mmCIF file of C-alpha atoms in Angstrom:
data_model
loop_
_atom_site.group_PDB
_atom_site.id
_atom_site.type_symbol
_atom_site.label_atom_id
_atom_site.label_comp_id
_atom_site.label_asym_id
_atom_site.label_seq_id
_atom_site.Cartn_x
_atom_site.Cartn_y
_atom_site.Cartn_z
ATOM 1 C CA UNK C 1 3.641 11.019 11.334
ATOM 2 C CA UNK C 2 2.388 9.978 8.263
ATOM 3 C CA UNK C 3 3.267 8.621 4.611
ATOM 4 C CA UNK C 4 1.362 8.946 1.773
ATOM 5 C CA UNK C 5 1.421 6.428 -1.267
ATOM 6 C CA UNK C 6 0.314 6.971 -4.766
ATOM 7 C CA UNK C 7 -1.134 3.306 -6.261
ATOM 8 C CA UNK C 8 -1.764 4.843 -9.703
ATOM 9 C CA UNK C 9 2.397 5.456 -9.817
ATOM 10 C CA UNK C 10 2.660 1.924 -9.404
ATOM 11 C CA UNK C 11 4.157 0.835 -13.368
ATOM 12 C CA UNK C 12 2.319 -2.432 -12.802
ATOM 13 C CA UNK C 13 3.918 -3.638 -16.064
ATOM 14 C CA UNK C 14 7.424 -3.565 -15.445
ATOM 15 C CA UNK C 15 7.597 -4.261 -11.368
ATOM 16 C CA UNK C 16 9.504 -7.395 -9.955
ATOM 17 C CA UNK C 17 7.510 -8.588 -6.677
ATOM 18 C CA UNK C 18 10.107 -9.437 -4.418
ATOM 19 C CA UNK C 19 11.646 -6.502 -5.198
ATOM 20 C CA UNK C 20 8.350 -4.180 -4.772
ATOM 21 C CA UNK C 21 8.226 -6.605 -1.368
ATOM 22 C CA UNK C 22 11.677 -5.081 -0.243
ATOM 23 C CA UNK C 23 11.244 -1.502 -1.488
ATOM 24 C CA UNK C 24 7.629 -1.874 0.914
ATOM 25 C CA UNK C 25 9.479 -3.515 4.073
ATOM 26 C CA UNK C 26 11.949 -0.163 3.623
ATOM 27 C CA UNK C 27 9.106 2.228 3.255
ATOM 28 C CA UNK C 28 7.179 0.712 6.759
ATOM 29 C CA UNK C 29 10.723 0.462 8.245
ATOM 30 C CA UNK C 30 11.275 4.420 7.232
ATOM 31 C CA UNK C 31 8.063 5.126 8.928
ATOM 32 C CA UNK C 32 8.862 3.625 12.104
ATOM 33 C CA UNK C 33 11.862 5.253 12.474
ATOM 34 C CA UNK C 34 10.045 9.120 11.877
ATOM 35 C CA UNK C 35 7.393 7.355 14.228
ATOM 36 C CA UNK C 36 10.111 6.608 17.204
ATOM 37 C CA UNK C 37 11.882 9.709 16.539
ATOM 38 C CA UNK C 38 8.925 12.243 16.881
ATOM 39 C CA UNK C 39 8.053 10.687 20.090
ATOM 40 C CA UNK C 40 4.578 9.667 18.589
ATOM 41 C CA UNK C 41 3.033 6.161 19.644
ATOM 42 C CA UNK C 42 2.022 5.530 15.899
ATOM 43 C CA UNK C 43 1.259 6.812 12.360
ATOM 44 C CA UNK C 44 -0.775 6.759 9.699
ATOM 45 C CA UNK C 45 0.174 5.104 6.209
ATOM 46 C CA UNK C 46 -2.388 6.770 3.431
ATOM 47 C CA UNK C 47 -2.629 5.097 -0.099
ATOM 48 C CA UNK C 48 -4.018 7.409 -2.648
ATOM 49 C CA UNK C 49 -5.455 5.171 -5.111
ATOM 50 C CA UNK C 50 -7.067 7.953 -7.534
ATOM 51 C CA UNK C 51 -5.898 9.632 -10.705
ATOM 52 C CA UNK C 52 -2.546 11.176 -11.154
ATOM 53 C CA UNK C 53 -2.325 13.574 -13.752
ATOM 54 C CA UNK C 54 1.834 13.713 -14.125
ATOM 55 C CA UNK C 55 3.731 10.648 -14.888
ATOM 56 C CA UNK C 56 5.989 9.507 -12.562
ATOM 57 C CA UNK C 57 9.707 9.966 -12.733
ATOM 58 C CA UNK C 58 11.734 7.516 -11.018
ATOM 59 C CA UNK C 59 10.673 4.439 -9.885
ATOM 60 C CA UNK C 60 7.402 4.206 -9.979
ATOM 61 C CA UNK C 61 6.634 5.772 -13.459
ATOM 62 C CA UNK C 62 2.735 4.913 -14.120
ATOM 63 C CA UNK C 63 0.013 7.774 -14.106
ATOM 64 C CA UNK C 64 -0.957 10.197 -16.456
ATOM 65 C CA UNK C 65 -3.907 7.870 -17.221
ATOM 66 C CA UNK C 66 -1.565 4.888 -18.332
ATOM 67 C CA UNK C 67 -3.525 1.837 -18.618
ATOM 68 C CA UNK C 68 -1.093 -0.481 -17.599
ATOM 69 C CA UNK C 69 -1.615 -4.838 -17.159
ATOM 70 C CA UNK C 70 -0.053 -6.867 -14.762
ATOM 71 C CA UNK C 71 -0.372 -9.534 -17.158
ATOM 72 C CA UNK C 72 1.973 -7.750 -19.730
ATOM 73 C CA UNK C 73 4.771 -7.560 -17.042
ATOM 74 C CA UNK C 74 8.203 -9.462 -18.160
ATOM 75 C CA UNK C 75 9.110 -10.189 -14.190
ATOM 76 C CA UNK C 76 6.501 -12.457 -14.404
ATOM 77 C CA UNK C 77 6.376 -13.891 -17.496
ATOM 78 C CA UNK C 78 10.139 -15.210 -16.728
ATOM 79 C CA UNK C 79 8.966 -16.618 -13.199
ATOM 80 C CA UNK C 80 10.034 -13.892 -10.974
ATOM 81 C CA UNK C 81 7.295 -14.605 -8.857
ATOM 82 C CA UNK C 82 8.841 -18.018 -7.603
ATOM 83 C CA UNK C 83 12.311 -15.931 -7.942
ATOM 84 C CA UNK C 84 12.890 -16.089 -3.981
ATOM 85 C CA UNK C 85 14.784 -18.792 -1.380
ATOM 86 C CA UNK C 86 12.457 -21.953 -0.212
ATOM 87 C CA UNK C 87 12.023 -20.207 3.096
ATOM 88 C CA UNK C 88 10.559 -16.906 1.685
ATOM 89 C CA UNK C 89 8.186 -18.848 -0.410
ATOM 90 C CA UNK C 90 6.870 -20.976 2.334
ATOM 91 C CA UNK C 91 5.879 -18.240 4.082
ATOM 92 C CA UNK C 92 4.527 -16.215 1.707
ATOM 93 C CA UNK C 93 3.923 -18.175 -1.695
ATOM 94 C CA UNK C 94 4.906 -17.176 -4.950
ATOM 95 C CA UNK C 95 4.228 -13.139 -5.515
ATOM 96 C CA UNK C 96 1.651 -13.512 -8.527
ATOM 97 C CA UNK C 97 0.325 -9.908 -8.318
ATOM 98 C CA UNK C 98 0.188 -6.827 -6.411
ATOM 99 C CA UNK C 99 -2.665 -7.855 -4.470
ATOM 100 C CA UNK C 100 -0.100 -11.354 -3.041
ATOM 101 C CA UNK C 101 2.691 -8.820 -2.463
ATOM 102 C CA UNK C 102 0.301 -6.230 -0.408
ATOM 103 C CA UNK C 103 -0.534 -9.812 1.344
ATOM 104 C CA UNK C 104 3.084 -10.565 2.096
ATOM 105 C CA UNK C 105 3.852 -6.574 3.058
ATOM 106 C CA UNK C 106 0.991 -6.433 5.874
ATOM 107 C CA UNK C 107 1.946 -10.276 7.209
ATOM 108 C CA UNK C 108 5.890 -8.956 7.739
ATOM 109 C CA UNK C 109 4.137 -5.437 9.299
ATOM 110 C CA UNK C 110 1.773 -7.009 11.535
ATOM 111 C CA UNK C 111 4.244 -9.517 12.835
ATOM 112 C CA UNK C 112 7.372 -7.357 13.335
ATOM 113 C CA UNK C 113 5.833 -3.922 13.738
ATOM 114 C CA UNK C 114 2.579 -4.714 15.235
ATOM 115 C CA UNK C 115 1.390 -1.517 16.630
ATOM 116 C CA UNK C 116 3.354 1.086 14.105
ATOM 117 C CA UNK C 117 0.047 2.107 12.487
ATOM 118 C CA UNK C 118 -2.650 3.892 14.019
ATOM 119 C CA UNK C 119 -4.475 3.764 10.721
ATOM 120 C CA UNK C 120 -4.823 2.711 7.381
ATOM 121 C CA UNK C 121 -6.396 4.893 5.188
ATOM 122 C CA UNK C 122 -7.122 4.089 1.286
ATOM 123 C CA UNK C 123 -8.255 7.148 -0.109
ATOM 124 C CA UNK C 124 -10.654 7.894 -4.018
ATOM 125 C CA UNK C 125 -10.774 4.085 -4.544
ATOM 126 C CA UNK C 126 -12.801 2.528 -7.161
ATOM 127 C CA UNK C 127 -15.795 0.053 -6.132
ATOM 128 C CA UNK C 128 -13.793 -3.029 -7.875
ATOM 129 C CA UNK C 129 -10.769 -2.367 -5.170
ATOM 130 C CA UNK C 130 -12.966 -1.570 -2.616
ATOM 131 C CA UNK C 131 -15.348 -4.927 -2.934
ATOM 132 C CA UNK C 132 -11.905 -6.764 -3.422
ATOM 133 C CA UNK C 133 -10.585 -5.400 -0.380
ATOM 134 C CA UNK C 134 -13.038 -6.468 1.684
ATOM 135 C CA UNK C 135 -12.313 -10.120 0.633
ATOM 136 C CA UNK C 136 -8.657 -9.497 0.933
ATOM 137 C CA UNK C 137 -8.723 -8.036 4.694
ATOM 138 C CA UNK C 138 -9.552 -10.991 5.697
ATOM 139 C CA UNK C 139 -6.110 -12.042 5.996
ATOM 140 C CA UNK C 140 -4.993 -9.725 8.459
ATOM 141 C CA UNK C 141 -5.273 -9.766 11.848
ATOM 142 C CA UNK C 142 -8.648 -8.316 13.309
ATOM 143 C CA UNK C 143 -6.832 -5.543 15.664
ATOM 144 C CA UNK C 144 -4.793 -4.822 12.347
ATOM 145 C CA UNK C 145 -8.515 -4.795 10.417
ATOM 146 C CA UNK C 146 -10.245 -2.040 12.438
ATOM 147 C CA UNK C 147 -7.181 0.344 11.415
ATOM 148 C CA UNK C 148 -8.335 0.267 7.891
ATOM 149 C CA UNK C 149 -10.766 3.056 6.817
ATOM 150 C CA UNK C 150 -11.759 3.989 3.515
ATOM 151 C CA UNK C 151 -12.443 7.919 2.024
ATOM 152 C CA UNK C 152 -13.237 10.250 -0.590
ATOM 153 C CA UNK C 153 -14.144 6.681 -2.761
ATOM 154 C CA UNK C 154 -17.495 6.156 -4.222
ATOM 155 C CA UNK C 155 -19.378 5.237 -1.185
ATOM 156 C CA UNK C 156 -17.010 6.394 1.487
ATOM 157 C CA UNK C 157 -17.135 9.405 3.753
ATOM 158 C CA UNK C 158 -15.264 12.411 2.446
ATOM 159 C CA UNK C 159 -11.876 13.329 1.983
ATOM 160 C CA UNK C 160 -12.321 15.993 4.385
ATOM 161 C CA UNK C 161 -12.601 13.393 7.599
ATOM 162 C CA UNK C 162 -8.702 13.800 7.251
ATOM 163 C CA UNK C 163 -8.542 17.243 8.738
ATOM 164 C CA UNK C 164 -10.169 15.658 11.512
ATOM 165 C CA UNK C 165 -6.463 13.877 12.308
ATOM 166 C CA UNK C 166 -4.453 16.426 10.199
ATOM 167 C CA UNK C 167 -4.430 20.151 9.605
ATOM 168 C CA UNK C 168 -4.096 21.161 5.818
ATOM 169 C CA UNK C 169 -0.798 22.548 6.074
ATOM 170 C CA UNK C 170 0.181 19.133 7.047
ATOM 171 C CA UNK C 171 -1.281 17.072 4.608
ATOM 172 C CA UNK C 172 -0.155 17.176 0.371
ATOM 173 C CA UNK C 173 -2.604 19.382 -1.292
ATOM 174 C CA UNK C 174 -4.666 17.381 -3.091
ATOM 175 C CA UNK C 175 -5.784 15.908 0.309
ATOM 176 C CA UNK C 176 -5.983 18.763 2.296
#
């Protein structure tokens, strides 16, 4: 099992963090369950971080070549990011961007669903999130760190190593 997550949906102007924290705990949670129910000892979580031509619909309502700022974001312009109990924001400080609230999503997965992903796999990143997640992987755990794998970005292997853990059928079809 597999899901498959669209970064350039993200409305990155208009998203509170501990909310986008929850709505991320629920995604990993819904994988585990489709995990445990296939009978599968883990899955794959693939973040497509290239261009979407269609806007999005619901919640996440970026693409179409939106250039959208974090820094223009109401949530936290009226403190949202310090908009949690004590306890939350010991553990994980205040949510100041996407890149603390990825932080905070793969700390709560690595400590309560250790094993759930066989791999990580970011898919047509730029160089700037590439070179940025190499700083920020240093955070995880190192048996969490050899999951992630990069493809199809601008000095990654191809998009094609997928169908070497997926058929085509399987996979959406601009990946397969």
């Amino acid at each position: 099992p597999y899901m498959v997550g669209r970064g350039q949906l993200l409305n990155t102007e208009n998203v509170h963090p501990w909310r986008h924290l929850r709505a991320g705990v629920f995604a990993i949670e819904r994988l585990a369950m489709r995990i445990i129910r296939s009978g599968s000892s883990a899955g794959s979580y693939i973040l497509d971080l290239g261009y979407v031509a269609e806007r999005g619909k619901v919640s996440g309502t970026g693409g179409a070549g939106r250039k959208m700022k974090e820094s223009r974001n109401p949530h936290y312009l009226q403190g949202a990011s310090r908009a949690a109990s004590q306890e939350l924001l010991e553990m994980f400080g205040e949510l100041n961007g996407g890149m603390s609230v990825l932080k905070a999503a793969l700390t709560i997965a690595s400590a309560h669903y250790p094993e759930l992903l066989g791999r990580i796999i970011f898919v047509n990143a730029n160089a700037l999130f590439s070179i940025a997640f190499k700083v920020f992987r240093l955070w995880v755990h190192p048996r969490t760190r050899k999951k992630f794998m990069f493809l199809g970005g601008w000095a990654d292997p191809p998009l094609e190593q997928l169908l070497e853990w997926y058929s085509p059928e399987e996979l959406p079809q601009e990946l397969g």
